[in-house]
Coordinates of C-alpha atoms in Angstrom, one line a residue:
M288 CA 182.2 94.7 37.7
K289 CA 178.5 95.4 37.2
A290 CA 177.6 92.9 39.9
L291 CA 180.1 94.5 42.3
V292 CA 178.7 98.0 41.6
R293 CA 175.2 96.8 42.3
L294 CA 176.2 95.2 45.6
V295 CA 178.0 98.4 46.7
L296 CA 175.0 100.6 45.8
L297 CA 172.4 98.1 47.2
P298 CA 171.9 100.0 50.5
W299 CA 170.6 103.0 48.5
R300 CA 167.8 101.1 46.9
G301 CA 164.7 101.5 49.0
H302 CA 166.8 102.7 52.0
A303 CA 168.0 106.1 50.8
V304 CA 166.6 108.0 53.8
V305 CA 168.3 105.7 56.4
M306 CA 171.5 105.7 54.3
L307 CA 171.5 109.4 54.1
G308 CA 171.0 109.7 57.9
G309 CA 174.0 107.5 58.6
L310 CA 176.2 109.3 56.2
T311 CA 175.1 112.6 57.7
L312 CA 176.2 111.5 61.1
Y313 CA 179.5 110.3 59.6
A314 CA 180.0 113.7 57.9
I315 CA 179.2 115.6 61.1
A316 CA 181.7 113.5 63.1
L317 CA 184.5 114.3 60.5
W318 CA 183.4 117.9 60.3
L319 CA 183.8 118.2 64.1
A320 CA 187.3 116.9 63.8
V321 CA 188.2 119.4 61.1
F322 CA 186.4 122.3 62.6
L323 CA 187.7 122.0 66.2
G324 CA 191.2 121.3 64.9
P325 CA 193.9 120.5 67.5
D326 CA 191.5 121.4 70.3
A327 CA 189.1 118.5 69.5
T328 CA 189.0 115.6 72.0
L329 CA 188.4 112.0 71.2
M330 CA 185.2 112.0 73.2
V331 CA 183.8 114.7 70.9
F332 CA 184.5 112.8 67.7
L333 CA 184.2 109.2 68.7
P334 CA 180.6 108.9 69.9
L335 CA 179.1 110.3 66.7
F336 CA 181.5 108.3 64.6
L337 CA 180.6 105.0 66.3
L338 CA 176.9 105.8 66.1
A339 CA 177.3 106.4 62.3
M340 CA 179.2 103.2 61.9
Q341 CA 176.5 101.3 63.8
L342 CA 173.7 102.8 61.7
L343 CA 175.5 102.1 58.4
G344 CA 176.4 98.6 59.5
L345 CA 172.9 97.8 60.5
L346 CA 171.6 99.0 57.1
L347 CA 174.3 97.0 55.2
G348 CA 173.5 93.8 57.2
R349 CA 169.7 94.2 56.6
V350 CA 170.1 94.5 52.8
M351 CA 172.8 91.8 52.5
A352 CA 171.2 89.1 54.7
P353 CA 168.2 88.4 52.3
L354 CA 170.7 87.7 49.5
L355 CA 172.2 84.7 51.3
I356 CA 169.8 82.1 49.9
N357 CA 170.5 79.1 47.7
E358 CA 169.6 80.9 44.5
S359 CA 172.1 83.6 45.2
L360 CA 174.8 81.3 46.5
L361 CA 174.7 79.2 43.3
L362 CA 175.5 82.3 41.1
P363 CA 179.1 82.2 39.7
N364 CA 181.6 84.2 41.9
F365 CA 178.8 85.4 44.2
R366 CA 180.8 84.9 47.4
R367 CA 183.9 86.6 45.9
R368 CA 181.9 89.6 44.8
L369 CA 180.3 89.8 48.2
V370 CA 183.7 89.9 49.9
Q371 CA 184.9 92.5 47.4
A372 CA 181.9 94.7 48.0
G373 CA 182.4 94.5 51.7
L374 CA 186.1 95.4 51.4
L375 CA 185.3 98.2 49.1
I376 CA 182.8 99.7 51.5
W377 CA 185.1 99.3 54.4
S378 CA 188.0 100.9 52.6
G379 CA 185.9 103.8 51.5
L380 CA 184.6 104.6 55.0
F381 CA 187.8 104.1 56.9
G382 CA 190.1 105.4 54.2
L383 CA 188.3 108.7 54.1
T384 CA 188.2 108.8 57.9
A385 CA 192.0 108.3 58.1
A386 CA 192.6 110.9 55.4
V387 CA 190.4 113.5 57.2
L388 CA 191.9 112.9 60.6
S389 CA 195.4 113.0 59.2
G390 CA 194.7 116.3 57.4
S391 CA 193.2 117.9 60.6
G392 CA 196.1 117.1 62.8
H393 CA 194.6 114.1 64.6
E394 CA 196.9 111.3 63.6
T395 CA 196.6 109.8 67.1
F396 CA 192.9 109.3 66.6
I397 CA 193.4 107.2 63.5
P398 CA 194.2 103.8 65.1
I399 CA 191.3 103.9 67.6
A400 CA 188.8 105.2 64.9
I401 CA 189.8 102.4 62.5
G402 CA 190.0 99.7 65.2
V403 CA 187.0 100.4 67.3
G404 CA 185.0 101.7 64.4
T405 CA 185.6 98.5 62.4
L406 CA 184.5 96.3 65.3
V407 CA 181.3 98.3 65.8
W408 CA 180.6 98.3 62.1
A409 CA 181.3 94.5 61.8
C410 CA 179.1 93.7 64.8
A411 CA 176.3 95.8 63.4
V412 CA 176.5 94.0 60.1
A413 CA 176.5 90.6 61.9
M414 CA 173.5 91.5 64.0
S415 CA 171.3 90.8 60.9
V416 CA 172.1 87.1 61.5
E417 CA 173.3 86.8 65.1
K418 CA 171.5 89.2 67.5
I419 CA 174.1 88.5 70.3
Y420 CA 176.5 91.0 68.7
L421 CA 174.3 93.8 70.0
A422 CA 176.0 93.2 73.4
V423 CA 179.4 94.1 71.9
I424 CA 178.1 97.4 70.5
L425 CA 176.5 98.3 73.8
V426 CA 179.7 97.7 75.7
L427 CA 181.8 99.8 73.2
V428 CA 179.3 102.7 73.1
F429 CA 178.2 102.9 76.7
G430 CA 181.2 101.3 78.5
P431 CA 183.4 104.4 78.5
Q432 CA 180.8 106.4 80.4
L433 CA 181.0 103.9 83.3
V434 CA 184.8 103.9 83.7
A435 CA 186.6 106.4 85.9
P436 CA 188.8 108.9 83.9
P437 CA 192.2 107.4 85.0
Q438 CA 191.3 103.9 83.9
L439 CA 189.6 105.2 80.8
A440 CA 192.8 107.2 79.8
M441 CA 194.8 104.0 80.1
V442 CA 192.4 102.1 78.0
I443 CA 192.4 104.8 75.3
A444 CA 196.2 105.0 75.3
G445 CA 196.4 101.3 74.7
L446 CA 193.8 101.4 71.9
Q447 CA 195.7 104.1 70.1
S448 CA 198.6 101.8 69.3
G449 CA 198.9 100.3 65.9
W450 CA 198.9 96.7 67.2
A451 CA 195.6 97.3 69.0
S452 CA 194.1 98.6 65.8
V453 CA 195.2 95.5 63.8
L454 CA 193.8 93.3 66.5
L455 CA 190.5 95.0 66.5
V456 CA 190.2 94.9 62.7
F457 CA 191.0 91.2 62.8
S458 CA 188.3 90.7 65.5
G459 CA 185.8 92.5 63.2
A460 CA 186.7 90.2 60.4
L461 CA 186.3 87.2 62.7
V462 CA 182.9 88.4 63.8
L463 CA 181.7 88.6 60.2
W464 CA 183.1 85.2 59.4
H465 CA 181.4 83.6 62.4
A466 CA 178.1 85.3 61.6
F467 CA 177.9 84.6 57.9
D468 CA 179.9 81.3 57.4
R469 CA 176.9 79.0 57.8
R470 CA 174.7 81.3 55.7
L471 CA 177.2 81.3 52.9
R472 CA 176.9 77.6 52.3
P473 CA 174.0 76.1 50.3
R474 CA 171.6 74.1 52.4
D475 CA 168.4 72.2 52.1
P476 CA 165.2 74.3 52.3
R477 CA 163.3 74.2 55.6
E478 CA 160.0 72.3 55.7
A479 CA 157.0 74.5 56.3
G480 CA 155.9 72.8 59.5
S481 CA 152.9 73.7 61.6
P482 CA 152.9 74.7 65.3
M483 CA 149.9 72.4 65.9
A484 CA 151.9 69.4 64.4
M485 CA 155.1 70.1 66.4
V486 CA 153.9 68.4 69.6
N487 CA 155.8 65.2 69.1
S488 CA 158.7 66.6 67.1
R489 CA 160.5 68.6 69.8
W490 CA 160.0 71.8 67.7
V491 CA 162.5 70.5 65.1
R492 CA 161.4 71.3 61.5
S493 CA 163.8 69.1 59.6
P494 CA 166.8 66.8 60.1
A495 CA 169.1 69.5 58.7
D496 CA 167.9 71.9 61.4
A497 CA 168.2 69.3 64.1
H498 CA 171.8 68.6 63.2
A499 CA 172.5 72.4 63.0
H500 CA 171.1 73.1 66.4
A501 CA 172.6 70.0 68.2
R502 CA 176.0 71.7 68.6
G503 CA 177.5 74.9 69.7
P504 CA 177.4 76.9 72.9
G505 CA 173.8 77.7 72.6
A506 CA 172.6 74.1 72.3
L507 CA 171.7 73.7 75.9
L508 CA 170.0 77.1 76.1
R509 CA 167.9 76.4 73.0
A510 CA 167.0 73.0 74.4
V511 CA 165.6 74.6 77.5
F512 CA 163.6 77.2 75.6
E513 CA 162.2 74.6 73.1
G514 CA 161.5 72.0 75.9
G515 CA 159.5 74.6 77.8
A516 CA 157.6 75.6 74.7
D517 CA 156.9 72.0 73.8
Y518 CA 155.7 71.2 77.3
T519 CA 153.5 74.3 77.5
L520 CA 151.9 73.6 74.1
Q521 CA 151.2 69.9 74.8
R522 CA 149.6 70.8 78.2
A523 CA 147.5 73.6 76.7
I524 CA 146.2 71.2 73.9
K525 CA 145.3 68.4 76.3
R526 CA 143.5 70.8 78.7
Q527 CA 141.6 72.4 76.0
R528 CA 140.5 69.1 74.5
R529 CA 139.3 67.8 77.9
R530 CA 137.2 71.0 78.5
D531 CA 136.8 73.9 76.2
T532 CA 136.6 77.1 78.4
P533 CA 137.4 80.7 77.5
W534 CA 140.5 80.6 79.9
R535 CA 141.9 77.4 78.4
R536 CA 141.3 78.7 74.9
A537 CA 143.3 81.8 75.8
V538 CA 146.1 79.7 77.2
L539 CA 146.1 77.7 73.9
F540 CA 146.3 80.9 71.9
R541 CA 149.3 82.1 74.0
A542 CA 151.1 78.8 73.7
V543 CA 150.9 78.9 69.9
L544 CA 151.4 82.6 69.3
M545 CA 154.1 83.1 72.0
P546 CA 155.7 79.7 72.5
Y547 CA 158.9 81.0 74.3
D548 CA 157.0 83.3 76.6
N549 CA 156.0 80.5 79.0
V550 CA 157.0 80.6 82.7
I551 CA 160.3 78.9 82.0
G552 CA 161.1 81.1 79.1
I553 CA 160.2 84.4 80.8
I554 CA 162.3 83.5 83.9
L555 CA 165.3 82.4 81.8
N556 CA 165.1 85.4 79.5
T557 CA 164.8 87.8 82.4
V558 CA 167.8 86.1 84.1
L559 CA 169.8 86.4 80.9
V560 CA 169.0 90.1 80.5
I561 CA 169.8 90.9 84.1
G562 CA 173.0 88.8 83.8
G563 CA 174.1 90.8 80.8
S564 CA 173.3 94.1 82.6
V565 CA 175.4 92.9 85.6
G566 CA 178.4 92.2 83.3
L567 CA 178.1 95.7 81.8
L568 CA 177.6 97.3 85.2
A569 CA 180.7 95.6 86.5
L570 CA 182.5 98.4 84.6
A571 CA 180.9 100.9 86.9
L572 CA 182.3 99.1 90.0
Y573 CA 185.7 98.9 88.3
G574 CA 185.7 102.7 87.7
G575 CA 184.2 103.7 91.0
R576 CA 180.6 104.4 92.0
A577 CA 179.1 106.6 89.2
T578 CA 176.0 108.7 89.6
G579 CA 174.1 111.2 87.6
A580 CA 174.2 111.0 83.8
P581 CA 175.7 107.5 83.5
A582 CA 172.8 106.1 85.6
H583 CA 170.3 107.6 83.2
V584 CA 172.2 106.4 80.2
M585 CA 171.9 102.9 81.6
A586 CA 168.2 103.5 82.3
Y587 CA 167.8 104.3 78.6
M588 CA 169.6 101.0 77.8
A589 CA 167.2 99.1 80.2
L590 CA 164.2 100.5 78.3
I591 CA 165.7 99.7 74.9
V592 CA 166.6 96.1 75.9
A593 CA 163.2 95.6 77.4
R594 CA 161.4 96.8 74.2
L595 CA 163.3 94.2 72.2
R596 CA 160.5 91.8 73.2
C597 CA 158.0 93.8 71.2
T598 CA 160.2 93.9 68.2
S599 CA 161.0 90.2 68.2
M600 CA 157.3 89.4 68.9
G601 CA 156.2 91.5 65.9
A602 CA 158.7 89.9 63.6
S603 CA 157.8 86.4 64.7
F604 CA 154.1 87.0 64.3
A605 CA 154.6 88.2 60.7
R606 CA 156.6 85.0 59.9
M607 CA 154.1 82.6 61.5
R608 CA 151.0 83.9 59.8
P609 CA 150.7 80.8 57.6
H610 CA 150.4 78.7 60.8
L611 CA 147.4 80.7 62.1
A612 CA 145.2 78.7 59.7
D613 CA 145.6 75.6 61.9
L614 CA 144.7 77.6 65.0
Y615 CA 141.7 79.1 63.2
L616 CA 140.4 75.7 62.3
A617 CA 141.2 74.4 65.9
V618 CA 139.1 77.0 67.7
A619 CA 136.5 77.5 64.9
P620 CA 135.5 81.1 65.9
E621 CA 132.0 82.3 65.1
R622 CA 133.3 85.6 63.8
N623 CA 136.6 86.7 62.3
A624 CA 136.6 89.7 64.6
S625 CA 136.6 87.6 67.8
F626 CA 139.5 85.6 66.4
Q627 CA 141.5 88.8 65.5
R628 CA 140.7 90.4 68.9
R629 CA 141.8 87.2 70.7
I630 CA 145.1 87.3 68.8
F631 CA 145.7 91.0 69.7
D632 CA 144.8 90.4 73.4
T633 CA 147.2 87.4 73.5
L634 CA 150.1 89.3 72.1
A635 CA 149.3 92.3 74.4
T636 CA 150.4 90.2 77.4
V637 CA 154.0 91.1 76.4
I638 CA 153.4 94.7 77.6
P639 CA 153.5 94.0 81.4
I640 CA 156.5 91.8 80.8
V641 CA 158.3 94.7 79.2
A642 CA 157.5 96.9 82.1
I643 CA 158.6 94.4 84.7
E644 CA 161.9 93.8 83.0
A645 CA 162.5 97.6 82.7
V646 CA 161.8 98.0 86.4
L647 CA 164.0 95.1 87.4
G648 CA 166.8 96.8 85.3
G649 CA 166.1 100.0 87.2
V650 CA 166.4 98.3 90.6
L651 CA 169.7 96.9 89.5
L652 CA 170.8 100.3 88.3
Y653 CA 170.0 101.9 91.7
A654 CA 171.8 99.1 93.6
V655 CA 175.0 99.5 91.6
L656 CA 175.1 103.1 90.3
G657 CA 172.8 104.8 92.8
D658 CA 170.5 107.8 92.1
R659 CA 169.5 110.9 93.9
S660 CA 165.8 110.1 93.3
P661 CA 165.3 106.4 93.1
G662 CA 161.5 106.7 93.2
A663 CA 161.5 109.0 90.2
M664 CA 163.8 106.8 88.2
L665 CA 161.8 103.6 88.9
G666 CA 158.5 105.3 88.4
A667 CA 159.6 106.9 85.1
L668 CA 160.9 103.5 83.9
A669 CA 157.7 101.8 84.7
I670 CA 155.4 104.4 83.1
A671 CA 157.6 104.8 80.0
A672 CA 157.8 101.0 79.5
L673 CA 154.1 100.4 80.1
G674 CA 152.8 103.3 78.0
M675 CA 155.3 103.1 75.2
G676 CA 155.1 99.3 75.2
A677 CA 151.4 99.6 74.3
I678 CA 152.2 102.0 71.5
D679 CA 155.1 99.8 70.3
L680 CA 152.9 96.7 70.2
S681 CA 150.3 98.7 68.1
M682 CA 152.9 99.8 65.7
E683 CA 154.4 96.3 65.4
L684 CA 151.0 94.8 64.5
L685 CA 149.6 97.6 62.3
G686 CA 152.7 99.4 61.1
P687 CA 154.3 99.1 57.7
R688 CA 156.0 95.8 56.7
G689 CA 158.7 97.2 54.4
R690 CA 162.3 96.9 55.6
A691 CA 163.2 100.6 55.4
A692 CA 159.9 101.7 56.9
R693 CA 160.3 99.2 59.8
F694 CA 163.9 100.3 60.4
A695 CA 162.8 103.9 60.6
L696 CA 159.9 102.8 62.9
M697 CA 162.4 101.1 65.2
L698 CA 164.5 104.2 65.5
F699 CA 161.4 106.3 66.2
T700 CA 160.1 104.0 68.9
M701 CA 163.5 103.9 70.6
A702 CA 163.6 107.7 70.6
L703 CA 160.0 107.7 72.0
Y704 CA 161.0 105.4 74.9
V705 CA 164.0 107.6 75.8
G706 CA 162.1 110.9 75.3
V707 CA 159.2 109.8 77.5
Y708 CA 161.5 108.6 80.3
G709 CA 163.4 111.9 80.2
L710 CA 160.2 113.9 80.3
L711 CA 158.9 111.9 83.3
Y712 CA 162.2 112.2 85.2
I713 CA 162.5 116.0 84.5
A714 CA 158.9 116.5 85.7
C715 CA 159.8 114.6 88.9
V716 CA 162.8 116.8 89.5
W717 CA 160.7 119.9 88.9
A718 CA 157.6 119.0 90.9
G719 CA 158.7 116.1 93.2
A720 CA 158.5 112.4 92.5
P721 CA 154.8 111.7 93.3
M722 CA 153.4 114.9 91.7
G723 CA 155.7 114.8 88.7
L724 CA 154.7 111.2 87.9
V725 CA 151.0 112.1 88.2
L726 CA 151.2 115.2 86.1
T727 CA 153.1 113.6 83.2
G728 CA 152.4 109.9 83.7
V729 CA 148.6 110.2 83.6
P730 CA 148.6 112.0 80.1
V731 CA 151.2 109.5 78.8
L732 CA 149.2 106.4 79.9
A733 CA 145.9 107.9 78.7
A734 CA 147.4 108.6 75.3
A735 CA 149.0 105.1 75.2
A736 CA 145.6 103.5 76.2
G737 CA 143.8 105.5 73.4
V738 CA 146.3 104.3 70.8
F739 CA 146.1 100.7 72.1
W740 CA 142.3 100.5 72.0
L741 CA 142.2 102.2 68.5
A742 CA 144.8 99.7 67.3
R743 CA 142.8 96.8 68.9
D744 CA 139.6 97.8 67.1
S745 CA 141.4 98.3 63.8
F746 CA 143.1 94.9 64.1
A747 CA 139.8 93.3 64.9
D748 CA 138.2 94.8 61.8
Q749 CA 140.8 93.3 59.5
P750 CA 140.2 89.8 58.1
P751 CA 142.6 87.0 59.3
V752 CA 145.7 86.9 57.1
F753 CA 147.5 83.6 56.5
T754 CA 150.4 84.8 54.3
P755 CA 153.8 85.6 55.7
G756 CA 154.8 89.3 56.2
A757 CA 151.4 90.6 55.1

């Protein structure tokens, strides 16, 4: 019982602020259902409720994922206690939801709240292991805004049946099983390989990893990414050995620090992002040509998806710090500051890629959803992505490394992207597209450039670090 209580209370340890924020959103959603009484609509209650489930699920996944290591899996009854803790948390959240909705006269809301809420919560938990489940959350949260009212009413009527609720709960359980099944089995530890020694190993660190990655639907995609990274690194090493020039040294830095951001990786990643956006925007075509607010909601999504590159780059850089020792010895810099500055400049090449992907998403949005001011929308997307990308990169490299602090930082940067885009677009509506972009874009880019150069100098002043997560 003591172990079960500790697992249930684990999200509060070190993450009390985030946990309190999620529970506050959850309480507000239930309060709206009670306060509005019979006049409450599902679209008033459901968005806040799903947002709370997503936040609580993300937090639970983040604190549970580090426990899934060999030392924990070998503890007696660990898996059973983990399942019991998950069922207890789920029962508390959705049992209280059903009781409040029933007491406030919204019995018809209960099946859809439990069904869709469980699926969002389960996908948010699973995102700690499999990032692909973010797509499910985006479809559930933003999809209804792209569907015409008649079709949306039919979908909601279908989801409010008891069988649909059972099916959605079962789907949530299946998501959790798929995400955590492999992590809940003891496995051999990975070898601490070196990027400079991976040239002839096809980027496979151990036979166990090779066997694990040889199957599954993502095997071909992984092979393309790793093959491109392998080819780019081999070519950079050979060219740098033949003739050591500043340009070839910069190419070698980029091949080591950002292996998947080669030409093949950038094109493939952009195609995948646009393909996912096309699938989501197909809902707009199904529900009729939507304009106005839904287009800007999708613009926010384009920014948030584009900024994931900064987040993944920051997390990867923190993990690969031990391998920087090989790169440091290979280039033999005269001063540590020049080595640190070269690393920062190399990682900064992700900023224009973020802006390009955001603008491509905006072009797709205009082609499908339309907008009264396409120039304002695309200009606001480009400036917001470029300016906030510079600030995002600076925060990723110099920000705190604690889980709770980084989670709060992620929410702050997402709000910053959305807020700057909204400010730019409103200025364009008020003063016209060119003048609005100049009046607000120049200060935004100037502030972002100031933060970027201060972060660059601060990073250069730090000594090289070869310990993970430091």
